[in-house]
PDB file of C-alpha atoms in Angstrom:
ATOM      1  CA  PHE A 132      -0.149   0.190   0.120  1.00  0.00           C
ATOM      2  CA  ILE A 133       3.181   2.363   0.340  1.00  0.00           C
ATOM      3  CA  GLN A 134       3.126   4.759  -2.726  1.00  0.00           C
ATOM      4  CA  GLU A 135       6.541   5.495  -4.367  1.00  0.00           C
ATOM      5  CA  SER A 136       8.127   8.814  -3.616  1.00  0.00           C
ATOM      6  CA  PRO A 137       6.630  11.666  -5.958  1.00  0.00           C
ATOM      7  CA  ARG A 138      10.177  13.440  -5.776  1.00  0.00           C
ATOM      8  CA  TRP A 139      11.940  10.450  -6.785  1.00  0.00           C
ATOM      9  CA  LEU A 140       9.635  10.021  -9.797  1.00  0.00           C
ATOM     10  CA  LEU A 141       9.991  13.879 -10.797  1.00  0.00           C
ATOM     11  CA  THR A 142      13.756  13.087 -10.345  1.00  0.00           C
ATOM     12  CA  ARG A 143      13.801  10.276 -12.984  1.00  0.00           C
ATOM     13  CA  LYS A 144      11.413  12.226 -15.299  1.00  0.00           C
ATOM     14  CA  ARG A 145       8.369   9.990 -14.476  1.00  0.00           C
ATOM     15  CA  THR A 146       5.902  12.808 -14.538  1.00  0.00           C
ATOM     16  CA  LYS A 147       2.710  11.118 -15.194  1.00  0.00           C
ATOM     17  CA  GLU A 148       3.368   8.370 -12.396  1.00  0.00           C
ATOM     18  CA  ALA A 149       4.273  11.406  -9.846  1.00  0.00           C
ATOM     19  CA  HIS A 150       0.980  13.118 -10.645  1.00  0.00           C
ATOM     20  CA  GLU A 151      -1.133   9.875 -10.056  1.00  0.00           C
ATOM     21  CA  VAL A 152       0.662   9.713  -6.762  1.00  0.00           C
ATOM     22  CA  LEU A 153       0.113  13.229  -5.698  1.00  0.00           C
ATOM     23  CA  ARG A 154      -3.565  12.544  -6.952  1.00  0.00           C
ATOM     24  CA  LYS A 155      -4.210   9.889  -4.329  1.00  0.00           C
ATOM     25  CA  ILE A 156      -2.470  11.813  -1.816  1.00  0.00           C
ATOM     26  CA  ALA A 157      -4.835  14.813  -2.461  1.00  0.00           C
ATOM     27  CA  LYS A 158      -7.762  12.522  -2.485  1.00  0.00           C
ATOM     28  CA  TRP A 159      -6.987  11.015   1.087  1.00  0.00           C
ATOM     29  CA  ASN A 160      -6.694  14.515   2.375  1.00  0.00           C
ATOM     30  CA  SER A 161      -9.952  15.625   0.945  1.00  0.00           C
ATOM     31  CA  ARG A 162      -7.951  18.189  -1.140  1.00  0.00           C
ATOM     32  CA  ALA A 163      -8.432  19.211  -5.080  1.00  0.00           C
ATOM     33  CA  ALA A 164      -5.883  17.202  -7.336  1.00  0.00           C
ATOM     34  CA  PRO A 165      -3.215  19.224  -8.611  1.00  0.00           C
ATOM     35  CA  GLN A 166      -3.115  20.258 -12.117  1.00  0.00           C
ATOM     36  CA  VAL A 167      -0.554  18.749 -14.638  1.00  0.00           C
ATOM     37  CA  ALA A 168       0.905  22.145 -15.172  1.00  0.00           C
ATOM     38  CA  THR A 169       1.638  22.390 -11.431  1.00  0.00           C
ATOM     39  CA  ILE A 170       3.542  19.060 -11.208  1.00  0.00           C
ATOM     40  CA  GLU A 171       5.463  20.051 -14.409  1.00  0.00           C
ATOM     41  CA  ALA A 172       6.461  23.364 -12.835  1.00  0.00           C
ATOM     42  CA  LEU A 173       7.218  21.441  -9.400  1.00  0.00           C
ATOM     43  CA  GLN A 174       9.273  19.055 -11.396  1.00  0.00           C
ATOM     44  CA  ALA A 175      11.484  21.692 -13.051  1.00  0.00           C
ATOM     45  CA  THR A 176      12.049  23.027  -9.246  1.00  0.00           C
ATOM     46  CA  VAL A 177      13.132  19.481  -8.027  1.00  0.00           C
ATOM     47  CA  LEU A 178      15.545  19.040 -10.738  1.00  0.00           C
ATOM     48  CA  ARG A 179      17.500  22.342 -10.180  1.00  0.00           C
ATOM     49  CA  GLU A 180      17.729  21.184  -6.505  1.00  0.00           C
ATOM     50  CA  GLU A 181      18.760  17.563  -7.453  1.00  0.00           C
ATOM     51  CA  ALA A 182      21.389  19.336  -9.701  1.00  0.00           C
ATOM     52  CA  ASP A 183      22.730  21.530  -6.506  1.00  0.00           C
ATOM     53  CA  VAL A 184      22.922  18.513  -4.182  1.00  0.00           C
ATOM     54  CA  LEU A 185      26.359  18.221  -2.493  1.00  0.00           C
ATOM     55  CA  LYS A 186      27.743  14.770  -2.526  1.00  0.00           C
ATOM     56  CA  GLY A 187      30.829  13.332  -1.011  1.00  0.00           C
ATOM     57  CA  PHE A 188      33.596  15.189   0.012  1.00  0.00           C
ATOM     58  CA  GLU A 189      31.930  18.582  -1.306  1.00  0.00           C
ATOM     59  CA  GLY A 190      29.208  18.091   1.058  1.00  0.00           C
ATOM     60  CA  ILE A 191      31.727  17.104   3.897  1.00  0.00           C
ATOM     61  CA  LYS A 192      33.659  20.588   3.319  1.00  0.00           C
ATOM     62  CA  GLN A 193      30.450  22.754   3.408  1.00  0.00           C
ATOM     63  CA  ILE A 194      29.615  21.220   6.647  1.00  0.00           C
ATOM     64  CA  VAL A 195      33.003  21.815   8.203  1.00  0.00           C
ATOM     65  CA  LYS A 196      33.210  25.516   7.079  1.00  0.00           C
ATOM     66  CA  ASN A 197      29.361  26.222   8.505  1.00  0.00           C
ATOM     67  CA  ARG A 198      29.452  26.665  12.099  1.00  0.00           C
ATOM     68  CA  ARG A 199      25.763  26.222  12.340  1.00  0.00           C
ATOM     69  CA  LEU A 200      25.772  22.719  10.392  1.00  0.00           C
ATOM     70  CA  ARG A 201      28.951  21.396  12.480  1.00  0.00           C
ATOM     71  CA  LEU A 202      27.118  22.353  15.693  1.00  0.00           C
ATOM     72  CA  ASP A 203      23.881  20.706  14.749  1.00  0.00           C
ATOM     73  CA  LEU A 204      25.478  17.750  13.258  1.00  0.00           C
ATOM     74  CA  ILE A 205      27.702  17.030  16.633  1.00  0.00           C
ATOM     75  CA  ILE A 206      24.676  17.563  18.607  1.00  0.00           C
ATOM     76  CA  LEU A 207      22.330  15.228  16.287  1.00  0.00           C
ATOM     77  CA  THR A 208      25.206  12.711  16.047  1.00  0.00           C
ATOM     78  CA  TRP A 209      25.584  12.618  19.979  1.00  0.00           C
ATOM     79  CA  ALA A 210      21.772  12.304  20.396  1.00  0.00           C
ATOM     80  CA  ASN A 211      21.603   9.416  17.979  1.00  0.00           C
ATOM     81  CA  ILE A 212      24.149   7.389  19.654  1.00  0.00           C
ATOM     82  CA  THR A 213      22.651   8.187  22.956  1.00  0.00           C
ATOM     83  CA  CYS A 214      19.489   6.649  21.743  1.00  0.00           C
ATOM     84  CA  SER A 215      21.137   3.427  20.242  1.00  0.00           C
ATOM     85  CA  ILE A 216      23.276   2.642  23.293  1.00  0.00           C
ATOM     86  CA  VAL A 217      20.576   3.310  25.820  1.00  0.00           C
ATOM     87  CA  TYR A 218      17.706   1.287  23.615  1.00  0.00           C
ATOM     88  CA  TYR A 219      19.758  -1.631  23.020  1.00  0.00           C
ATOM     89  CA  GLY A 220      21.324  -1.851  25.985  1.00  0.00           C
ATOM     90  CA  VAL A 221      18.616  -1.663  28.374  1.00  0.00           C
ATOM     91  CA  SER A 222      17.004  -4.504  25.662  1.00  0.00           C
ATOM     92  CA  PHE A 223      20.175  -6.514  26.103  1.00  0.00           C
ATOM     93  CA  SER A 224      19.751  -6.324  30.047  1.00  0.00           C
ATOM     94  CA  ALA A 225      16.440  -7.928  29.882  1.00  0.00           C
ATOM     95  CA  LYS A 226      17.626 -11.238  31.223  1.00  0.00           C
ATOM     96  CA  SER A 227      19.119  -9.503  34.066  1.00  0.00           C
ATOM     97  CA  LEU A 228      15.956  -7.681  35.193  1.00  0.00           C
ATOM     98  CA  SER A 229      13.535  -9.361  37.607  1.00  0.00           C
ATOM     99  CA  GLY A 230      10.990 -11.593  36.661  1.00  0.00           C
ATOM    100  CA  ASN A 231      10.625 -13.988  33.239  1.00  0.00           C
ATOM    101  CA  PRO A 232      13.123 -12.555  30.679  1.00  0.00           C
ATOM    102  CA  ASN A 233      10.515 -13.280  28.110  1.00  0.00           C
ATOM    103  CA  VAL A 234       7.825 -11.373  29.656  1.00  0.00           C
ATOM    104  CA  ASN A 235      10.114  -8.369  30.198  1.00  0.00           C
ATOM    105  CA  MET A 236      10.676  -8.541  26.314  1.00  0.00           C
ATOM    106  CA  LEU A 237       6.808  -8.629  25.988  1.00  0.00           C
ATOM    107  CA  TYR A 238       6.249  -5.512  27.772  1.00  0.00           C
ATOM    108  CA  MET A 239       9.228  -3.946  25.707  1.00  0.00           C
ATOM    109  CA  GLY A 240       7.170  -4.557  22.684  1.00  0.00           C
ATOM    110  CA  ILE A 241       4.267  -3.143  24.099  1.00  0.00           C
ATOM    111  CA  LEU A 242       5.928  -0.202  25.140  1.00  0.00           C
ATOM    112  CA  ASP A 243       7.603   0.204  21.598  1.00  0.00           C
ATOM    113  CA  PHE A 244       4.065  -0.167  20.002  1.00  0.00           C
ATOM    114  CA  VAL A 245       3.011   2.726  22.331  1.00  0.00           C
ATOM    115  CA  ALA A 246       5.866   4.886  21.680  1.00  0.00           C
ATOM    116  CA  VAL A 247       5.443   6.349  18.352  1.00  0.00           C
ATOM    117  CA  PRO A 248       1.725   7.436  18.850  1.00  0.00           C
ATOM    118  CA  ALA A 249       3.120   9.009  22.170  1.00  0.00           C
ATOM    119  CA  VAL A 250       5.569  10.932  19.805  1.00  0.00           C
ATOM    120  CA  LEU A 251       2.751  12.260  17.296  1.00  0.00           C
ATOM    121  CA  LEU A 252       0.709  13.101  20.177  1.00  0.00           C
ATOM    122  CA  PHE A 253       3.176  16.142  21.093  1.00  0.00           C
ATOM    123  CA  ASN A 254       5.348  16.565  17.947  1.00  0.00           C
ATOM    124  CA  ASN A 255       3.056  18.923  16.032  1.00  0.00           C
ATOM    125  CA  ARG A 256       1.419  20.548  19.233  1.00  0.00           C
ATOM    126  CA  LEU A 257       4.575  21.341  21.198  1.00  0.00           C
ATOM    127  CA  GLY A 258       7.207  21.145  18.311  1.00  0.00           C
ATOM    128  CA  ARG A 259      10.038  18.576  17.843  1.00  0.00           C
ATOM    129  CA  LYS A 260      12.667  20.036  20.184  1.00  0.00           C
ATOM    130  CA  LYS A 261      10.196  20.096  23.046  1.00  0.00           C
ATOM    131  CA  THR A 262       9.036  16.767  22.381  1.00  0.00           C
ATOM    132  CA  PHE A 263      12.516  15.316  22.267  1.00  0.00           C
ATOM    133  CA  LEU A 264      13.480  17.124  25.562  1.00  0.00           C
ATOM    134  CA  ILE A 265      10.360  15.910  27.151  1.00  0.00           C
ATOM    135  CA  TYR A 266      10.791  12.293  26.640  1.00  0.00           C
ATOM    136  CA  MET A 267      14.657  12.417  27.186  1.00  0.00           C
ATOM    137  CA  THR A 268      14.305  14.027  30.232  1.00  0.00           C
ATOM    138  CA  LEU A 269      11.885  11.168  31.249  1.00  0.00           C
ATOM    139  CA  ALA A 270      14.231   8.800  30.449  1.00  0.00           C
ATOM    140  CA  SER A 271      16.766  10.610  32.419  1.00  0.00           C
ATOM    141  CA  VAL A 272      14.553  10.608  35.785  1.00  0.00           C
ATOM    142  CA  PHE A 273      13.753   6.975  35.482  1.00  0.00           C
ATOM    143  CA  LEU A 274      17.222   5.601  34.852  1.00  0.00           C
ATOM    144  CA  ALA A 275      18.565   8.060  37.551  1.00  0.00           C
ATOM    145  CA  THR A 276      15.881   6.770  39.978  1.00  0.00           C
ATOM    146  CA  ILE A 277      17.405   3.319  39.777  1.00  0.00           C
ATOM    147  CA  LEU A 278      20.793   4.479  40.597  1.00  0.00           C
ATOM    148  CA  VAL A 279      19.600   6.365  43.495  1.00  0.00           C
ATOM    149  CA  MET A 280      17.838   3.304  44.931  1.00  0.00           C
ATOM    150  CA  ASP A 281      20.986   1.332  44.310  1.00  0.00           C
ATOM    151  CA  PHE A 282      23.266   3.816  46.253  1.00  0.00           C
ATOM    152  CA  ILE A 283      20.657   4.240  49.090  1.00  0.00           C
ATOM    153  CA  GLY A 284      21.223   1.170  51.266  1.00  0.00           C
ATOM    154  CA  GLY A 285      20.719  -1.232  48.021  1.00  0.00           C
ATOM    155  CA  VAL A 286      17.008  -0.347  47.893  1.00  0.00           C
ATOM    156  CA  GLY A 287      16.994  -1.614  44.576  1.00  0.00           C
ATOM    157  CA  ALA A 288      17.765  -5.120  45.677  1.00  0.00           C
ATOM    158  CA  ARG A 289      14.759  -4.990  48.119  1.00  0.00           C
ATOM    159  CA  TYR A 290      12.449  -4.054  45.317  1.00  0.00           C
ATOM    160  CA  PRO A 291      13.646  -5.710  42.057  1.00  0.00           C
ATOM    161  CA  THR A 292      10.088  -5.326  40.393  1.00  0.00           C
ATOM    162  CA  VAL A 293      10.445  -1.332  40.677  1.00  0.00           C
ATOM    163  CA  VAL A 294      13.803  -1.522  39.088  1.00  0.00           C
ATOM    164  CA  THR A 295      12.139  -3.688  36.290  1.00  0.00           C
ATOM    165  CA  VAL A 296       9.455  -0.953  35.876  1.00  0.00           C
ATOM    166  CA  LEU A 297      11.841   2.055  35.835  1.00  0.00           C
ATOM    167  CA  ALA A 298      14.167   0.254  33.502  1.00  0.00           C
ATOM    168  CA  LEU A 299      11.178  -0.478  31.092  1.00  0.00           C
ATOM    169  CA  LEU A 300       9.876   3.271  31.097  1.00  0.00           C
ATOM    170  CA  GLY A 301      13.378   4.848  30.699  1.00  0.00           C
ATOM    171  CA  ARG A 302      13.332   2.632  27.650  1.00  0.00           C
ATOM    172  CA  PHE A 303      10.268   3.803  26.594  1.00  0.00           C
ATOM    173  CA  GLY A 304      11.352   7.529  26.980  1.00  0.00           C
ATOM    174  CA  ILE A 305      14.325   6.403  24.914  1.00  0.00           C
ATOM    175  CA  VAL A 306      12.303   4.904  21.928  1.00  0.00           C
ATOM    176  CA  SER A 307       9.933   8.028  22.062  1.00  0.00           C
ATOM    177  CA  SER A 308      12.881  10.250  22.059  1.00  0.00           C
ATOM    178  CA  TRP A 309      14.453   8.461  19.076  1.00  0.00           C
ATOM    179  CA  GLY A 310      11.334   9.007  17.083  1.00  0.00           C
ATOM    180  CA  ALA A 311      11.275  12.621  17.513  1.00  0.00           C
ATOM    181  CA  LEU A 312      14.884  12.826  16.769  1.00  0.00           C
ATOM    182  CA  SER A 313      14.276  11.135  13.302  1.00  0.00           C
ATOM    183  CA  CYS A 314      11.872  14.177  12.429  1.00  0.00           C
ATOM    184  CA  ILE A 315      14.610  16.570  13.662  1.00  0.00           C
ATOM    185  CA  ILE A 316      17.265  15.288  11.777  1.00  0.00           C
ATOM    186  CA  LEU A 317      15.246  14.870   8.635  1.00  0.00           C
ATOM    187  CA  GLU A 318      14.353  18.717   9.201  1.00  0.00           C
ATOM    188  CA  THR A 319      17.350  20.634  10.299  1.00  0.00           C
ATOM    189  CA  PHE A 320      19.850  19.721   7.464  1.00  0.00           C
ATOM    190  CA  PRO A 321      19.451  21.575   4.090  1.00  0.00           C
ATOM    191  CA  THR A 322      18.120  19.528   1.128  1.00  0.00           C
ATOM    192  CA  THR A 323      21.613  19.756  -0.373  1.00  0.00           C
ATOM    193  CA  LEU A 324      23.355  18.448   2.391  1.00  0.00           C
ATOM    194  CA  ARG A 325      20.324  16.240   4.091  1.00  0.00           C
ATOM    195  CA  SER A 326      21.199  12.700   2.689  1.00  0.00           C
ATOM    196  CA  THR A 327      25.101  13.357   3.485  1.00  0.00           C
ATOM    197  CA  CYS A 328      24.209  14.481   7.279  1.00  0.00           C
ATOM    198  CA  LEU A 329      21.128  11.590   7.626  1.00  0.00           C
ATOM    199  CA  GLY A 330      23.575   9.167   6.432  1.00  0.00           C
ATOM    200  CA  PHE A 331      26.375  10.142   9.004  1.00  0.00           C
ATOM    201  CA  THR A 332      24.134  10.262  12.185  1.00  0.00           C
ATOM    202  CA  ALA A 333      22.665   6.997  11.115  1.00  0.00           C
ATOM    203  CA  PHE A 334      26.133   5.094  10.705  1.00  0.00           C
ATOM    204  CA  ALA A 335      27.138   6.702  14.146  1.00  0.00           C
ATOM    205  CA  GLY A 336      23.863   5.331  15.914  1.00  0.00           C
ATOM    206  CA  TYR A 337      24.873   1.748  14.204  1.00  0.00           C
ATOM    207  CA  LEU A 338      28.237   2.191  16.013  1.00  0.00           C
ATOM    208  CA  GLY A 339      26.486   2.816  19.315  1.00  0.00           C
ATOM    209  CA  GLY A 340      24.132  -0.209  18.818  1.00  0.00           C
ATOM    210  CA  VAL A 341      27.687  -2.116  18.390  1.00  0.00           C
ATOM    211  CA  ALA A 342      29.053  -0.821  21.422  1.00  0.00           C
ATOM    212  CA  ALA A 343      25.809  -1.310  23.471  1.00  0.00           C
ATOM    213  CA  PRO A 344      26.131  -5.010  24.256  1.00  0.00           C
ATOM    214  CA  GLN A 345      29.328  -4.147  26.276  1.00  0.00           C
ATOM    215  CA  THR A 346      27.487  -2.097  28.487  1.00  0.00           C
ATOM    216  CA  VAL A 347      25.840  -5.362  29.812  1.00  0.00           C
ATOM    217  CA  PHE A 348      29.159  -6.932  30.686  1.00  0.00           C
ATOM    218  CA  LEU A 349      30.023  -3.666  32.782  1.00  0.00           C
ATOM    219  CA  GLY A 350      27.047  -4.898  34.933  1.00  0.00           C
ATOM    220  CA  ASN A 351      29.418  -7.749  35.835  1.00  0.00           C
ATOM    221  CA  ILE A 352      31.600  -5.396  37.747  1.00  0.00           C
ATOM    222  CA  SER A 353      28.832  -3.380  39.253  1.00  0.00           C
ATOM    223  CA  ALA A 354      25.332  -3.304  38.487  1.00  0.00           C
ATOM    224  CA  SER A 355      25.399   0.510  38.582  1.00  0.00           C
ATOM    225  CA  ILE A 356      27.692   1.098  35.927  1.00  0.00           C
ATOM    226  CA  PRO A 357      25.549   0.386  32.885  1.00  0.00           C
ATOM    227  CA  TYR A 358      23.215   3.056  34.601  1.00  0.00           C
ATOM    228  CA  ILE A 359      25.649   5.344  35.403  1.00  0.00           C
ATOM    229  CA  LEU A 360      26.762   5.692  31.471  1.00  0.00           C
ATOM    230  CA  TYR A 361      23.014   5.837  30.508  1.00  0.00           C
ATOM    231  CA  CYS A 362      22.241   8.749  32.711  1.00  0.00           C
ATOM    232  CA  PHE A 363      25.532  10.589  31.705  1.00  0.00           C
ATOM    233  CA  LEU A 364      24.371  10.069  27.763  1.00  0.00           C
ATOM    234  CA  THR A 365      20.927  10.992  28.451  1.00  0.00           C
ATOM    235  CA  VAL A 366      21.467  13.897  30.796  1.00  0.00           C
ATOM    236  CA  THR A 367      24.346  15.239  28.321  1.00  0.00           C
ATOM    237  CA  THR A 368      21.899  14.755  25.280  1.00  0.00           C
ATOM    238  CA  SER A 369      19.005  16.717  26.860  1.00  0.00           C
ATOM    239  CA  ILE A 370      21.707  19.818  27.618  1.00  0.00           C
ATOM    240  CA  PHE A 371      23.182  19.857  24.345  1.00  0.00           C
ATOM    241  CA  SER A 372      19.621  19.422  22.588  1.00  0.00           C
ATOM    242  CA  TRP A 373      18.867  23.100  23.922  1.00  0.00           C
ATOM    243  CA  PHE A 374      21.015  24.417  21.402  1.00  0.00           C
ATOM    244  CA  LEU A 375      19.093  23.263  18.541  1.00  0.00           C
ATOM    245  CA  TYR A 376      16.670  25.405  16.460  1.00  0.00           C
ATOM    246  CA  GLU A 377      12.604  24.307  16.522  1.00  0.00           C
ATOM    247  CA  MET A 378      11.952  23.422  12.827  1.00  0.00           C
ATOM    248  CA  ALA A 379       7.937  22.825  13.445  1.00  0.00           C
ATOM    249  CA  GLY A 380       6.223  24.911  11.065  1.00  0.00           C
ATOM    250  CA  GLU A 381       9.402  26.185   9.589  1.00  0.00           C
ATOM    251  CA  PRO A 382      10.099  25.763   5.887  1.00  0.00           C
ATOM    252  CA  LEU A 383      12.631  23.038   4.838  1.00  0.00           C
ATOM    253  CA  LYS A 384      15.762  24.772   4.046  1.00  0.00           C
ATOM    254  CA  ASP A 385      17.287  24.044   0.292  1.00  0.00           C
ATOM    255  CA  THR A 386      20.695  25.158   1.148  1.00  0.00           C
ATOM    256  CA  ALA A 387      23.022  26.099   3.844  1.00  0.00           C
ATOM    257  CA  ALA A 388      22.655  29.666   3.171  1.00  0.00           C
ATOM    258  CA  SER A 389      18.718  29.754   2.987  1.00  0.00           C
TER     259      SER A 389
END
């Protein structure tokens, strides 16, 4: 049921197919179908933009030279690494939590299913940045509470079920943050550099996923160490995110100068 990207069709000069997809989209949204002349004008614009897209080292050079792009890329890369490490770290720690590990995985799946609608609930109302900060802060609070319980006379050991619930809720906050973060990454970077920046942040996230299982082994030294790391990542990400621009309601930038 997924339609082909109309932009991609226009870049391949498959104008009629693009018009058909846009006509379906207009119908689903109870809007008038666009005229063929409008689609042709849009195609001319898209082809000009594609010609200006910076790829490979040219794109990297522009990012290095532009202070705003550098800052955004560093913050969003760090945020993607944080989401990846905490998400997979808590997932791999399911067997270390109290209760049946299979049931814990079921709870994780249910919370994942709820997390995406939870992002949509606030993303347009409050904005991408605030939504991301809210859920990342919630994740920080839940994970930090586990640490506090562990430090205060081993309270966590006496209430293992509470620790499990807090870990699952912290992971829920990360999943929701990750959903909002994906939207921020796509909207922050200009069209000419979007694919390069998206690829870089995604690659960094994959590296975080590779490193995540090692956090579980740190738990063999002390059960608190993984959560100290998770709290450090989530808190620093929340602080750094204050320096991002809010993109809700703003037109997407075509170039770094726009």
